[in-house]
Tab-separated table of C-alpha atoms and ligand atoms in Angstrom:
chain	number	residue	atom	x	y	z
Q	137	MET	CA	-63.552	8.911	-22.482
Q	138	LYS	CA	-62.211	7.057	-25.076
Q	139	LYS	CA	-58.956	8.608	-25.021
Q	140	ILE	CA	-58.948	8.219	-21.235
Q	141	LEU	CA	-59.381	4.204	-21.547
Q	142	LEU	CA	-56.859	4.746	-24.154
Q	143	SER	CA	-54.063	6.491	-22.033
Q	144	ILE	CA	-55.258	4.141	-19.445
Q	145	SER	CA	-54.078	0.887	-21.373
Q	146	SER	CA	-51.265	2.489	-22.921
Q	147	ALA	CA	-50.061	3.008	-19.285
Q	148	VAL	CA	-50.926	-0.699	-18.427
Q	149	VAL	CA	-49.057	-2.150	-21.528
Q	150	ILE	CA	-46.117	-0.243	-20.665
Q	151	LEU	CA	-46.015	-1.143	-17.073
Q	152	ILE	CA	-45.957	-4.963	-18.060
Q	153	ILE	CA	-43.080	-4.789	-20.316
Q	154	GLN	CA	-41.406	-2.657	-18.061
Q	155	THR	CA	-41.732	-5.463	-15.199
Q	156	LEU	CA	-41.090	-7.970	-17.650
Q	157	TYR	CA	-37.353	-6.142	-19.136
Q	158	SER	CA	-36.651	-5.640	-15.597
Q	159	GLY	CA	-37.339	-9.032	-14.628
Q	160	CYS	CA	-34.517	-10.388	-17.456
Q	161	ASN	CA	-32.340	-7.615	-17.457
Q	162	PRO	CA	-29.085	-8.352	-15.891
Q	163	SER	CA	-28.224	-5.005	-14.420
Q	164	LYS	CA	-31.736	-2.929	-12.682
Q	165	ASN	CA	-32.096	-0.595	-10.076
Q	166	ILE	CA	-32.293	-1.991	-6.371
Q	167	SER	CA	-36.421	-1.842	-6.114
Q	168	SER	CA	-36.964	-0.258	-2.676
Q	169	ASN	CA	-37.753	-2.897	-0.973
Q	170	SER	CA	-34.584	-5.233	-1.347
Q	171	THR	CA	-32.372	-5.138	1.082
Q	172	SER	CA	-28.939	-4.151	0.710
Q	173	LEU	CA	-25.356	-6.662	0.935
Q	174	LYS	CA	-24.638	-5.352	4.249
Q	175	GLU	CA	-27.893	-5.594	5.654
Q	176	GLY	CA	-28.215	-8.958	4.196
Q	177	PHE	CA	-25.549	-10.078	6.046
Q	178	LYS	CA	-25.534	-8.683	9.165
Q	179	ASN	CA	-25.442	-11.980	11.273
Q	180	GLU	CA	-23.027	-13.308	9.413
Q	181	PHE	CA	-20.237	-10.934	7.935
Q	182	LEU	CA	-19.045	-7.507	7.067
Q	183	ILE	CA	-19.520	-6.798	3.656
Q	184	GLY	CA	-16.795	-4.346	2.633
Q	185	THR	CA	-15.504	-2.287	-0.118
Q	186	ALA	CA	-11.988	-0.737	-1.540
Q	187	LEU	CA	-12.444	3.133	-2.018
Q	188	ASN	CA	-10.083	5.210	-4.585
Q	189	ALA	CA	-9.453	8.559	-3.404
Q	190	THR	CA	-12.133	10.807	-5.514
Q	191	GLN	CA	-14.764	8.147	-3.650
Q	192	ILE	CA	-12.953	8.718	0.024
Q	193	GLU	CA	-13.492	12.710	-1.165
Q	194	GLU	CA	-17.387	12.439	-2.087
Q	195	LYS	CA	-16.601	14.119	-5.429
Q	196	GLU	CA	-18.749	10.718	-7.445
Q	197	PRO	CA	-22.210	11.319	-5.957
Q	198	ASN	CA	-23.315	7.831	-7.020
Q	199	ALA	CA	-20.730	6.404	-5.244
Q	200	ALA	CA	-20.983	8.473	-2.083
Q	201	ALA	CA	-24.647	7.554	-2.340
Q	202	LEU	CA	-24.393	3.947	-2.644
Q	203	VAL	CA	-21.043	3.164	-0.207
Q	204	PRO	CA	-23.552	3.693	2.675
Q	205	GLN	CA	-26.308	1.776	1.126
Q	206	GLN	CA	-24.419	-1.257	0.281
Q	207	PHE	CA	-21.165	-1.445	2.525
Q	208	ASN	CA	-20.254	-1.682	6.111
Q	209	ALA	CA	-16.841	-1.915	5.838
Q	210	ILE	CA	-13.668	-0.040	3.974
Q	211	THR	CA	-10.318	-0.954	2.975
Q	212	PRO	CA	-8.824	2.482	0.909
Q	213	GLU	CA	-7.333	0.849	-2.472
Q	214	ASN	CA	-4.118	3.013	-2.488
Q	215	ILE	CA	-4.250	5.660	-0.277
Q	216	MET	CA	-2.098	4.364	2.661
Q	217	LYS	CA	0.570	2.333	0.710
Q	218	CYS	CA	3.944	3.836	1.384
Q	219	GLU	CA	4.529	5.732	-1.775
Q	220	ILE	CA	1.617	7.962	-0.653
Q	221	ILE	CA	1.344	8.225	2.995
Q	222	HIS	CA	5.379	7.651	3.149
Q	223	PRO	CA	7.025	9.448	0.310
Q	224	ASP	CA	10.150	10.608	1.594
Q	225	TRP	CA	12.436	9.245	4.583
Q	226	ASP	CA	11.621	12.198	7.014
Q	227	ARG	CA	8.318	12.770	5.225
Q	228	TYR	CA	4.558	11.978	5.464
Q	229	ASP	CA	0.980	12.740	4.157
Q	230	PHE	CA	-1.714	12.128	6.096
Q	231	ASP	CA	-4.028	14.278	3.944
Q	232	LEU	CA	-5.863	11.070	2.293
Q	233	SER	CA	-5.420	8.435	5.386
Q	234	ASP	CA	-7.476	11.099	7.264
Q	235	LYS	CA	-10.207	11.679	4.821
Q	236	TYR	CA	-10.399	7.994	4.758
Q	237	VAL	CA	-10.676	7.154	8.301
Q	238	GLU	CA	-13.250	10.090	9.174
Q	239	TYR	CA	-15.118	8.653	6.308
Q	240	GLY	CA	-15.202	5.456	7.768
Q	241	LYS	CA	-16.133	6.683	10.985
Q	242	LYS	CA	-19.015	9.218	9.945
Q	243	HIS	CA	-20.017	6.261	7.857
Q	244	LYS	CA	-19.598	4.201	10.922
Q	245	MET	CA	-17.865	1.533	9.426
Q	246	PHE	CA	-15.377	-1.099	9.919
Q	247	ILE	CA	-11.996	0.504	9.027
Q	248	VAL	CA	-9.214	-0.956	7.530
Q	249	GLY	CA	-5.454	0.107	6.844
Q	250	HIS	CA	-3.609	-1.251	3.404
Q	251	THR	CA	-0.878	-1.759	4.098
Q	252	LEU	CA	2.251	-1.563	6.605
Q	253	ILE	CA	5.108	-3.657	4.715
Q	254	TRP	CA	4.796	-4.705	1.091
Q	255	HIS	CA	7.708	-4.848	-1.541
Q	256	SER	CA	5.145	-3.113	-4.212
Q	257	GLN	CA	4.268	0.093	-4.332
Q	258	LEU	CA	7.058	1.469	-2.237
Q	259	ALA	CA	8.298	4.829	-2.051
Q	260	PRO	CA	11.385	5.260	-4.632
Q	261	PHE	CA	14.036	6.321	-1.564
Q	262	VAL	CA	13.601	2.663	-0.088
Q	263	SER	CA	15.038	1.171	-2.732
Q	264	LYS	CA	18.016	3.211	-2.461
Q	265	ILE	CA	18.225	2.377	1.348
Q	266	LYS	CA	21.583	0.171	1.273
Q	267	SER	CA	22.020	-0.971	5.116
Q	268	SER	CA	19.833	-3.439	6.936
Q	269	ASP	CA	20.032	-0.650	9.812
Q	270	SER	CA	18.730	1.580	7.898
Q	271	LEU	CA	15.893	-0.570	6.392
Q	272	LEU	CA	15.343	-1.978	9.505
Q	273	MET	CA	14.907	1.886	10.972
Q	274	PHE	CA	12.215	2.646	7.763
Q	275	MET	CA	10.395	-0.012	8.848
Q	276	THR	CA	10.066	0.979	12.158
Q	277	ASN	CA	9.718	4.499	11.889
Q	278	HIS	CA	6.666	3.730	9.382
Q	279	ILE	CA	5.096	1.541	11.345
Q	280	ASN	CA	5.076	3.261	14.191
Q	281	THR	CA	4.177	6.896	13.036
Q	282	VAL	CA	0.922	5.150	10.346
Q	283	ALA	CA	0.026	2.392	12.766
Q	284	GLY	CA	0.434	4.849	15.963
Q	285	ARG	CA	-1.824	7.770	14.146
Q	286	TYR	CA	-4.686	5.338	13.267
Q	287	ALA	CA	-4.643	3.338	16.616
Q	288	GLY	CA	-7.559	2.709	18.149
Q	289	LYS	CA	-9.017	4.615	14.848
Q	290	VAL	CA	-8.377	1.998	12.060
Q	291	ASP	CA	-9.643	-1.485	12.892
Q	292	SER	CA	-7.972	-4.145	11.388
Q	293	TRP	CA	-4.410	-4.046	9.188
Q	294	ASP	CA	-3.191	-5.971	6.785
Q	295	VAL	CA	0.267	-6.038	8.226
Q	296	VAL	CA	2.499	-7.796	6.324
Q	297	ASN	CA	1.103	-7.864	2.128
Q	298	GLU	CA	2.560	-10.779	-0.391
Q	299	ALA	CA	5.091	-12.009	1.330
Q	300	LEU	CA	4.991	-14.877	-0.785
Q	301	ASN	CA	5.744	-17.061	-3.782
Q	302	GLU	CA	3.492	-19.311	-5.563
Q	303	ASP	CA	5.268	-22.263	-4.069
Q	304	GLY	CA	5.011	-20.994	-0.646
Q	305	THR	CA	8.835	-19.922	-0.215
Q	306	LEU	CA	9.212	-15.940	0.666
Q	307	ARG	CA	9.277	-13.917	-1.635
Q	308	ASN	CA	12.192	-12.326	-2.255
Q	309	SER	CA	11.849	-8.655	-1.333
Q	310	VAL	CA	13.746	-6.403	-0.496
Q	311	PHE	CA	12.637	-6.303	2.881
Q	312	LEU	CA	14.037	-10.482	2.948
Q	313	GLN	CA	17.173	-9.953	1.168
Q	314	LYS	CA	18.434	-6.800	4.058
Q	315	LEU	CA	16.385	-8.398	7.063
Q	316	GLY	CA	16.559	-12.130	6.694
Q	317	ASP	CA	12.746	-14.025	7.375
Q	318	ASP	CA	12.873	-12.244	10.731
Q	319	TYR	CA	11.276	-9.698	9.358
Q	320	ILE	CA	7.396	-10.594	9.441
Q	321	ARG	CA	7.834	-11.091	13.233
Q	322	LYS	CA	9.116	-7.454	13.641
Q	323	ALA	CA	6.295	-6.545	11.782
Q	324	PHE	CA	3.892	-7.969	13.139
Q	325	GLU	CA	5.490	-7.103	17.272
Q	326	LEU	CA	5.666	-3.479	15.487
Q	327	ALA	CA	2.624	-3.145	14.616
Q	328	ALA	CA	0.915	-4.784	17.715
Q	329	LYS	CA	3.018	-2.511	19.962
Q	330	ALA	CA	1.682	0.814	17.822
Q	331	ALA	CA	-2.025	-0.269	17.851
Q	332	PRO	CA	-2.903	-2.655	20.737
Q	333	ASN	CA	-6.270	-2.976	19.382
Q	334	THR	CA	-6.255	-3.068	16.189
Q	335	GLU	CA	-6.326	-6.798	14.759
Q	336	LEU	CA	-3.388	-7.751	12.823
Q	337	TYR	CA	-3.042	-9.859	9.205
Q	338	TYR	CA	-1.544	-11.592	7.293
Q	339	ASN	CA	-2.942	-10.815	3.684
Q	340	ASP	CA	-2.090	-12.533	-0.010
Q	341	TYR	CA	-3.310	-13.543	-3.193
Q	342	ASN	CA	-3.944	-17.156	-4.367
Q	343	ILE	CA	-3.364	-18.215	-0.699
Q	344	GLU	CA	-6.383	-20.748	-1.571
Q	345	GLN	CA	-3.796	-22.476	-3.470
Q	346	PRO	CA	-2.607	-25.951	-1.589
Q	347	LYS	CA	1.040	-24.940	-1.830
Q	348	LYS	CA	1.209	-21.453	-0.960
Q	349	ARG	CA	-1.179	-22.309	1.509
Q	350	ALA	CA	1.120	-24.380	3.062
Q	351	GLY	CA	4.177	-21.710	3.043
Q	352	ALA	CA	1.037	-19.301	4.614
Q	353	ILE	CA	0.186	-22.063	7.006
Q	354	ALA	CA	4.241	-22.380	8.140
Q	355	MET	CA	4.697	-18.430	8.581
Q	356	ILE	CA	1.952	-18.122	10.199
Q	357	LYS	CA	2.657	-20.977	13.204
Q	358	LYS	CA	6.358	-19.926	12.902
Q	359	LEU	CA	4.659	-16.306	14.345
Q	360	GLN	CA	2.285	-18.112	16.875
Q	361	THR	CA	5.119	-20.360	18.085
Q	362	SER	CA	7.517	-16.952	18.938
Q	363	GLY	CA	4.765	-15.409	20.909
Q	364	THR	CA	3.585	-13.159	17.976
Q	365	ARG	CA	0.217	-11.793	17.566
Q	366	ILE	CA	-1.432	-12.458	14.571
Q	367	ASP	CA	-4.984	-12.278	14.178
Q	368	GLY	CA	-6.456	-12.461	10.443
Q	369	VAL	CA	-5.869	-13.874	7.482
Q	370	GLY	CA	-6.790	-11.717	4.060
Q	371	ILE	CA	-7.244	-14.333	0.912
Q	372	GLN	CA	-7.152	-11.578	-0.992
Q	373	GLY	CA	-9.545	-13.495	-4.025
Q	374	HIS	CA	-8.841	-12.151	-7.165
Q	375	TRP	CA	-10.213	-15.067	-8.953
Q	376	ARG	CA	-11.417	-15.599	-13.033
Q	377	ILE	CA	-14.340	-16.849	-14.354
Q	378	ASN	CA	-13.285	-20.197	-15.843
Q	379	GLY	CA	-12.374	-21.568	-13.089
Q	380	LEU	CA	-12.819	-20.556	-9.377
Q	381	PRO	CA	-11.250	-22.854	-7.513
Q	382	LEU	CA	-14.040	-23.346	-4.505
Q	383	GLU	CA	-12.516	-26.427	-3.451
Q	384	ASP	CA	-9.416	-24.848	-2.663
Q	385	ILE	CA	-11.648	-21.801	-0.848
Q	386	GLU	CA	-13.448	-23.847	1.293
Q	387	ASN	CA	-10.233	-26.154	2.360
Q	388	SER	CA	-8.437	-22.804	3.035
Q	389	ILE	CA	-10.721	-21.135	5.240
Q	390	ILE	CA	-11.157	-24.549	7.455
Q	391	GLU	CA	-7.376	-24.648	7.893
Q	392	PHE	CA	-6.571	-20.922	8.310
Q	393	SER	CA	-9.535	-20.887	10.522
Q	394	ALA	CA	-7.977	-23.912	12.855
Q	395	LEU	CA	-4.896	-21.730	13.222
Q	396	GLY	CA	-7.205	-20.097	15.805
Q	397	LEU	CA	-7.153	-16.965	13.218
Q	398	LYS	CA	-9.857	-14.888	11.936
Q	399	VAL	CA	-10.354	-15.672	7.834
Q	400	SER	CA	-11.438	-12.955	5.580
Q	401	PHE	CA	-11.768	-12.216	1.471
Q	402	THR	CA	-10.122	-8.746	1.524
Q	403	GLU	CA	-9.832	-7.960	-2.336
Q	404	LEU	CA	-12.551	-9.948	-4.140
Q	405	ASP	CA	-13.320	-9.559	-7.590
Q	406	ILE	CA	-13.990	-12.121	-10.556
Q	407	THR	CA	-12.331	-10.627	-14.164
Q	408	VAL	CA	-14.838	-11.954	-16.915
Q	409	LEU	CA	-11.609	-11.721	-19.800
Q	410	PRO	CA	-8.704	-13.606	-21.455
Q	411	ASN	CA	-5.604	-13.368	-19.902
Q	412	PRO	CA	-2.053	-14.074	-21.827
Q	413	TRP	CA	-1.033	-17.149	-19.443
Q	414	ASP	CA	-4.330	-18.513	-20.229
Q	415	LEU	CA	-3.141	-18.585	-24.018
Q	416	LYS	CA	-1.053	-21.876	-25.028
Q	417	GLY	CA	2.158	-20.741	-25.774
Q	418	ALA	CA	1.034	-16.955	-25.203
Q	419	ASP	CA	4.209	-14.721	-24.534
Q	420	VAL	CA	2.852	-13.237	-21.478
Q	421	ASN	CA	5.286	-10.175	-22.094
Q	422	GLN	CA	3.320	-9.807	-25.919
Q	423	ASN	CA	1.359	-6.541	-26.324
Q	424	PHE	CA	-1.890	-7.126	-26.284
Q	425	GLU	CA	-3.156	-3.505	-25.926
Q	426	GLY	CA	-5.744	-3.051	-28.452
Q	427	SER	CA	-6.733	-6.831	-29.095
Q	428	PRO	CA	-9.956	-7.418	-29.707
Q	429	TYR	CA	-9.682	-10.989	-28.621
Q	430	MET	CA	-8.434	-10.138	-24.987
Q	431	ASN	CA	-10.931	-7.308	-24.675
Q	432	PRO	CA	-14.196	-9.320	-26.473
Q	433	TYR	CA	-16.773	-7.159	-24.931
Q	434	PRO	CA	-16.164	-2.915	-25.079
Q	435	GLN	CA	-19.600	-2.292	-24.962
Q	436	GLY	CA	-21.094	-4.249	-22.734
Q	437	LEU	CA	-21.384	-7.950	-21.059
Q	438	PRO	CA	-23.381	-10.330	-23.110
Q	439	ASP	CA	-26.173	-11.970	-20.861
Q	440	SER	CA	-24.696	-15.557	-21.087
Q	441	MET	CA	-21.836	-14.061	-18.758
Q	442	GLN	CA	-23.334	-11.692	-16.412
Q	443	ILE	CA	-25.080	-15.295	-16.005
Q	444	LYS	CA	-22.082	-17.192	-15.618
Q	445	LEU	CA	-20.729	-14.490	-13.438
Q	446	ALA	CA	-23.922	-14.623	-11.045
Q	447	LYS	CA	-22.891	-18.359	-10.570
Q	448	CYS	CA	-19.428	-18.005	-9.779
Q	449	TYR	CA	-20.513	-15.379	-7.433
Q	450	GLU	CA	-23.447	-17.683	-6.387
Q	451	ASP	CA	-21.559	-20.564	-5.128
Q	452	LEU	CA	-18.604	-18.641	-3.642
Q	453	PHE	CA	-21.145	-16.883	-1.255
Q	454	LYS	CA	-22.926	-20.636	-0.902
Q	455	ILE	CA	-19.628	-21.477	0.554
Q	456	PHE	CA	-18.779	-18.206	2.630
Q	457	ILE	CA	-22.553	-18.254	4.152
Q	458	LYS	CA	-21.721	-22.036	5.101
Q	459	HIS	CA	-18.593	-20.948	6.896
Q	460	GLN	CA	-19.827	-17.720	8.211
Q	461	ASP	CA	-18.795	-19.086	11.759
Q	462	LYS	CA	-15.205	-18.314	10.630
Q	463	ILE	CA	-15.353	-15.388	8.299
Q	464	GLU	CA	-14.842	-12.039	9.728
Q	465	ARG	CA	-15.228	-9.834	6.644
Q	466	ILE	CA	-15.863	-10.170	2.469
Q	467	THR	CA	-14.446	-6.667	0.456
Q	468	PHE	CA	-15.257	-6.240	-2.798
Q	469	TRP	CA	-12.117	-4.913	-4.281
Q	470	GLY	CA	-13.633	-1.613	-5.892
Q	471	VAL	CA	-17.179	-0.397	-6.120
Q	472	ASN	CA	-18.191	-0.824	-9.512
Q	473	ASP	CA	-16.750	-1.951	-12.435
Q	474	GLY	CA	-16.049	0.970	-14.362
Q	475	GLN	CA	-13.453	1.696	-10.877
Q	476	SER	CA	-11.860	-1.743	-11.401
Q	477	TRP	CA	-7.984	-2.430	-11.222
Q	478	LEU	CA	-8.809	-5.078	-13.626
Q	479	ASN	CA	-9.616	-2.472	-16.068
Q	480	GLY	CA	-5.896	-1.921	-16.767
Q	481	TRP	CA	-4.440	-5.177	-15.593
Q	482	PRO	CA	-2.708	-7.414	-16.897
Q	483	ILE	CA	-3.128	-5.231	-20.126
Q	484	LYS	CA	-4.094	-1.624	-20.151
Q	485	ASN	CA	-7.378	0.107	-21.384
Q	486	ARG	CA	-9.814	-3.103	-21.258
Q	487	THR	CA	-13.859	-3.052	-20.330
Q	488	ASN	CA	-13.698	-5.974	-17.821
Q	489	TYR	CA	-17.073	-6.800	-14.932
Q	490	PRO	CA	-15.523	-8.216	-12.501
Q	491	LEU	CA	-17.971	-6.531	-9.484
Q	492	LEU	CA	-21.918	-6.307	-8.716
Q	493	PHE	CA	-22.462	-2.763	-9.782
Q	494	ASP	CA	-22.026	-1.962	-13.145
Q	495	ARG	CA	-20.991	1.046	-14.227
Q	496	ASN	CA	-23.729	3.484	-14.022
Q	497	PHE	CA	-23.812	2.231	-10.462
Q	498	LYS	CA	-26.704	-0.411	-10.769
Q	499	PRO	CA	-26.444	-3.683	-9.367
Q	500	LYS	CA	-25.733	-6.543	-11.678
Q	501	LEU	CA	-28.199	-10.295	-12.233
Q	502	ALA	CA	-24.229	-11.298	-9.650
Q	503	PHE	CA	-25.430	-9.558	-6.944
Q	504	GLU	CA	-29.176	-10.526	-7.630
Q	505	LYS	CA	-28.201	-14.005	-6.984
Q	506	VAL	CA	-26.266	-12.978	-3.993
Q	507	MET	CA	-28.998	-11.604	-2.157
Q	508	ALA	CA	-31.387	-13.934	-3.283
Q	509	LEU	CA	-29.216	-16.174	-0.968
Q	510	THR	CA	-29.800	-13.858	2.403
Q	511	GLN	CA	-33.851	-15.159	1.818
Q	512	LYS	CA	-32.575	-18.588	2.251
Q	513	LYS	CA	-30.794	-18.412	4.839
T	860	G3I	O1	-1.950	8.082	-9.187
T	860	G3I	C1	-1.164	7.407	-10.181
T	860	G3I	C2	-1.158	8.996	-10.737
T	860	G3I	O2	-0.769	10.428	-10.389
T	860	G3I	C3	-0.295	8.286	-12.566
T	860	G3I	O3	-0.637	9.430	-13.319
T	860	G3I	C4	-1.064	7.340	-13.074
T	860	G3I	C5	-0.428	7.209	-14.306
T	860	G3I	O4	0.114	5.195	-14.227
T	860	G3I	O5	-0.632	6.012	-12.569
T	860	G3I	C6	-1.420	6.545	-10.399
T	860	G3I	O6	-0.861	5.545	-9.932
T	860	G3I	C7	-1.451	4.506	-9.952
T	860	G3I	C8	-2.682	3.664	-8.723
T	860	G3I	O7	-2.562	2.559	-9.122
T	860	G3I	C9	-3.603	4.393	-8.599
T	860	G3I	O8	-4.500	4.649	-9.501
T	860	G3I	C10	-0.790	3.225	-10.434
T	860	G3I	O9	-0.111	3.288	-12.199
T	860	G3I	C11	-1.076	1.735	-10.546
T	860	G3I	O10	-0.098	1.151	-11.045
T	860	G3I	C12	-1.855	1.634	-9.218
T	860	G3I	O11	-2.842	0.279	-9.622
T	860	G3I	C13	-3.267	-0.251	-7.833
T	860	G3I	C14	-1.993	-1.578	-7.870
T	860	G3I	O12	-2.697	-2.155	-6.942
T	860	G3I	C15	-0.535	-1.398	-7.728
T	860	G3I	O13	0.692	-2.453	-7.767
T	860	G3I	C16	-4.529	-0.655	-8.287
T	860	G3I	O14	-5.043	0.733	-8.336
T	860	G3I	C17	-4.956	-1.331	-6.946
T	860	G3I	O15	-6.076	-1.454	-7.156
T	860	G3I	C18	-4.030	-2.279	-6.553
T	860	G3I	O16	-4.774	-3.253	-5.096
T	860	G3I	C19	-3.659	-4.677	-4.981
T	860	G3I	C20	-3.351	-4.380	-3.671
T	860	G3I	O17	-3.107	-3.088	-3.253
T	860	G3I	C21	-3.079	-5.476	-3.135
T	860	G3I	N1	-3.281	-6.994	-3.400
T	860	G3I	C22	-3.309	-6.761	-5.273
T	860	G3I	C23	-4.374	-5.727	-5.880
T	860	G3I	C24	-4.547	-5.939	-7.537
T	860	G3I	O18	-3.387	-5.373	-8.075
């Protein structure tokens, strides 16, 4: 009897400790009664994630379980980019993109195509194109073939990606050099023809910043004046834990929406690590790889930083909720911290913590804070 009482009381003690621990642990299992991001925000906006090839092929069991549970929109992190989907002038590789679209259909998700016209991650043959006519032919073939193949299947295309400089002028890309600034209108027109029922977005980073935002607005107005269809603007949302531009973000939502466009946050993540340009006088080209100063949390994020990150996400989502009528989608750039591109950029081999799920696919404090807002609505 004594033995039974002893084991019952030790079980109770363990239970109390576990409960207390989980209450302050910044990374804990989702309890069976806490709902998901997609459920929590189902009346406000879509909640998306970017998928890499392994996740599209469902080779990662944790991601295969978590993604459909939490998200109702997907973006391919890399596999629809030119270098992969259109590696040679007359050769396309739709293996992974077909699987991606099938994945989205299977899980009844909103499927984003990323991206049709971007100066980066172009196939090597594109930089060898000499004449304007050939480049225009490339653009026409590319959009007709890729957007055409997924017409009626992809819900939204990032038609043109990152066409602007920080000062709002047009980036001096191969497209601008050879086709002039009209290439943007041409790209949207081609996409509108190839995928008539798909939403067409302009997507860029830092366009919440006043100068770049003004450039984006001017570009969009020009498209609209010429009668070219554009349905939305994607604010990528690659931000930093120190200095989240909340006021600019809110102003951008209001100003882009005033153009009659849908607004989405398309690549959301928040870096917690120092970057070369944060260091006064730092040479951005300096090699910081292996520097403990630039990679301060290789073993785990301290609670103080978890709390700070959670506050950033909470502040952001408060704005998103406030402007829910203008926002179509919030997409995180990756499923969990381990997958994030920010572990490898701008310095290779670091340990970053920019998302809502940790390396073990467990929700972080930031997830809890965001979910808590769904109770207060
Ligand atoms: O697939 C190759 C692999 O075969 C090769 O061995 C390896 C060697 O470096 O590279 C692999 O390719 C990498 C690719 O990601 C797939 O993992 C590239 O090096 C790497 O540069 C590439 O980075 C991607 C980056 O775009 C390229 O610009 C990131 O994963 C991706 O998250 C990032 O996404 C962009 C958005 O599309 C547009 N907005 C900015 C955002 C962040 O940069």
